[in-house]
Amino acid sequence: VIVSDFGTVKLVPNRLQPGNGDVDPDTGLVNSTSDNIFLLDPQYVSLSYLEGYRTDTLAKTGLAEKRQISVDWGLRVHTEKAHAMITGVDGSQEATE
């Protein structure tokens, strides 16, 4: 959490989001040369469900009954101008005050 002139900012790392960069054709991995920072105001986004939760019965194994729970959802943006993105951040550099 960072307290700034604009209020309190909560930082949440996302290790599943690849950085900007070229994809190595041999390994399929992203060669990240720079990263992006997304600034989202939680007051102006919400979850939107397409069909709600579903429960499906799967194949039976012995006496056990297997079930699958699935849901289709997305992030709904109410006001686009309430969010921002900072690009070209070099993640290998140290953060200084």
Coordinates of N, CA and C in Angstrom, one line a residue, residues 10-64:
K10 N -3.2 0.6 -3.6 CA -2.9 -0.8 -3.3 C -2.2 -1.4 -4.5
L11 N -1.0 -2.0 -4.3 CA -0.3 -2.7 -5.4 C -0.5 -4.2 -5.3
V12 N -0.9 -4.8 -6.4 CA -1.2 -6.2 -6.5 C -0.4 -6.8 -7.6
P13 N 0.6 -7.6 -7.3 CA 1.4 -8.2 -8.4 C 0.6 -9.3 -9.1
N14 N 0.8 -9.4 -10.4 CA 0.2 -10.4 -11.3 C 1.3 -11.1 -12.0
R15 N 1.6 -12.3 -11.5 CA 2.7 -13.1 -12.1 C 2.3 -13.9 -13.3
L16 N 1.0 -13.9 -13.6 CA 0.5 -14.6 -14.7 C 0.4 -13.8 -16.0
Q17 N 0.6 -12.5 -15.8 CA 0.5 -11.6 -17.0 C 1.9 -11.4 -17.6
P18 N 2.1 -11.7 -18.9 CA 3.4 -11.5 -19.5 C 3.7 -10.1 -19.8
G19 N 4.9 -9.8 -19.8 CA 5.3 -8.4 -20.2 C 5.3 -8.2 -21.7
N20 N 5.6 -7.0 -22.1 CA 5.7 -6.7 -23.5 C 7.1 -7.3 -24.0
G21 N 7.1 -7.9 -25.1 CA 8.3 -8.4 -25.6 C 8.0 -9.4 -26.7
D22 N 9.1 -9.9 -27.3 CA 9.0 -10.8 -28.4 C 8.9 -12.3 -27.9
V23 N 8.1 -13.1 -28.6 CA 8.0 -14.5 -28.2 C 9.1 -15.3 -28.9
D24 N 9.9 -16.0 -28.1 CA 11.0 -16.8 -28.6 C 10.4 -18.0 -29.3
P25 N 10.7 -18.2 -30.6 CA 10.0 -19.2 -31.4 C 10.4 -20.6 -31.0
D26 N 11.6 -20.8 -30.3 CA 12.1 -22.1 -29.9 C 11.4 -22.6 -28.6
T27 N 11.2 -21.6 -27.6 CA 10.7 -22.0 -26.3 C 9.2 -21.6 -26.2
G28 N 8.8 -20.6 -27.0 CA 7.4 -20.1 -26.8 C 7.3 -19.1 -25.7
L29 N 8.4 -18.8 -25.0 CA 8.3 -17.9 -23.9 C 8.5 -16.4 -24.3
V30 N 8.0 -15.5 -23.5 CA 8.1 -14.1 -23.8 C 9.4 -13.6 -23.3
N31 N 10.2 -12.9 -24.2 CA 11.4 -12.3 -23.8 C 11.0 -10.8 -23.3
S32 N 10.7 -10.7 -22.1 CA 10.2 -9.4 -21.6 C 11.3 -8.3 -21.5
T33 N 11.1 -7.3 -22.3 CA 12.1 -6.2 -22.3 C 11.5 -5.0 -21.5
S34 N 10.2 -5.0 -21.3 CA 9.6 -3.9 -20.5 C 8.2 -4.5 -20.0
D35 N 7.8 -3.9 -18.9 CA 6.5 -4.3 -18.3 C 5.5 -3.2 -18.3
N36 N 4.3 -3.6 -18.1 CA 3.2 -2.6 -18.0 C 2.6 -2.6 -16.6
I37 N 2.2 -1.4 -16.2 CA 1.5 -1.3 -14.9 C 0.1 -0.8 -15.2
F38 N -0.9 -1.5 -14.7 CA -2.3 -1.2 -14.9 C -2.8 -0.5 -13.6
L39 N -3.5 0.6 -13.7 CA -4.1 1.3 -12.6 C -5.6 1.2 -12.8
L40 N -6.2 0.4 -11.9 CA -7.7 0.2 -12.0 C -8.3 0.7 -10.7
D41 N -9.4 1.5 -10.9 CA -10.2 2.0 -9.8 C -11.3 1.0 -9.5
P42 N -11.3 0.3 -8.4 CA -12.3 -0.8 -8.2 C -13.7 -0.2 -8.1
Q43 N -13.9 1.1 -7.9 CA -15.3 1.6 -7.9 C -15.9 1.6 -9.3
Y44 N -15.1 1.5 -10.3 CA -15.6 1.6 -11.7 C -15.5 0.3 -12.5
V45 N -15.3 -0.8 -11.8 CA -15.3 -2.1 -12.5 C -16.1 -3.1 -11.6
S46 N -16.6 -4.1 -12.3 CA -17.3 -5.1 -11.6 C -17.3 -6.4 -12.4
L47 N -17.6 -7.5 -11.7 CA -17.7 -8.8 -12.4 C -19.0 -8.9 -13.1
S48 N -19.0 -9.5 -14.3 CA -20.2 -9.7 -15.1 C -20.3 -11.1 -15.4
Y49 N -21.4 -11.8 -15.0 CA -21.5 -13.2 -15.3 C -22.4 -13.5 -16.5
L50 N -21.9 -14.3 -17.4 CA -22.7 -14.6 -18.7 C -23.8 -15.6 -18.5
E51 N -23.5 -16.7 -17.8 CA -24.6 -17.7 -17.6 C -24.7 -18.1 -16.1
G52 N -23.9 -17.6 -15.3 CA -23.9 -18.0 -13.9 C -23.2 -19.3 -13.7
Y53 N -23.2 -19.9 -12.5 CA -22.5 -21.1 -12.1 C -23.3 -22.3 -12.7
R54 N -22.5 -23.3 -13.2 CA -23.1 -24.5 -13.7 C -22.5 -25.7 -13.0
T55 N -23.2 -26.7 -12.7 CA -22.7 -28.0 -12.1 C -23.0 -29.1 -13.1
D56 N -22.0 -29.8 -13.5 CA -22.1 -30.9 -14.5 C -21.6 -32.2 -13.8
T57 N -22.4 -33.3 -14.0 CA -21.9 -34.6 -13.5 C -21.0 -35.2 -14.5
L58 N -19.8 -35.7 -14.0 CA -18.8 -36.3 -14.8 C -18.9 -37.8 -14.7
A59 N -18.0 -38.5 -15.4 CA -17.9 -40.0 -15.4 C -17.7 -40.5 -13.9
K60 N -18.3 -41.6 -13.6 CA -18.2 -42.1 -12.3 C -17.0 -43.0 -12.2
T61 N -16.3 -43.0 -11.1 CA -15.1 -43.8 -10.8 C -15.4 -44.6 -9.6
G62 N -15.7 -45.9 -9.7 CA -16.0 -46.7 -8.5 C -17.3 -46.2 -7.9
L63 N -17.2 -45.9 -6.6 CA -18.3 -45.4 -5.9 C -18.4 -43.9 -5.8
A64 N -17.3 -43.2 -6.3 CA -17.2 -41.8 -6.2 C -18.0 -41.1 -7.4

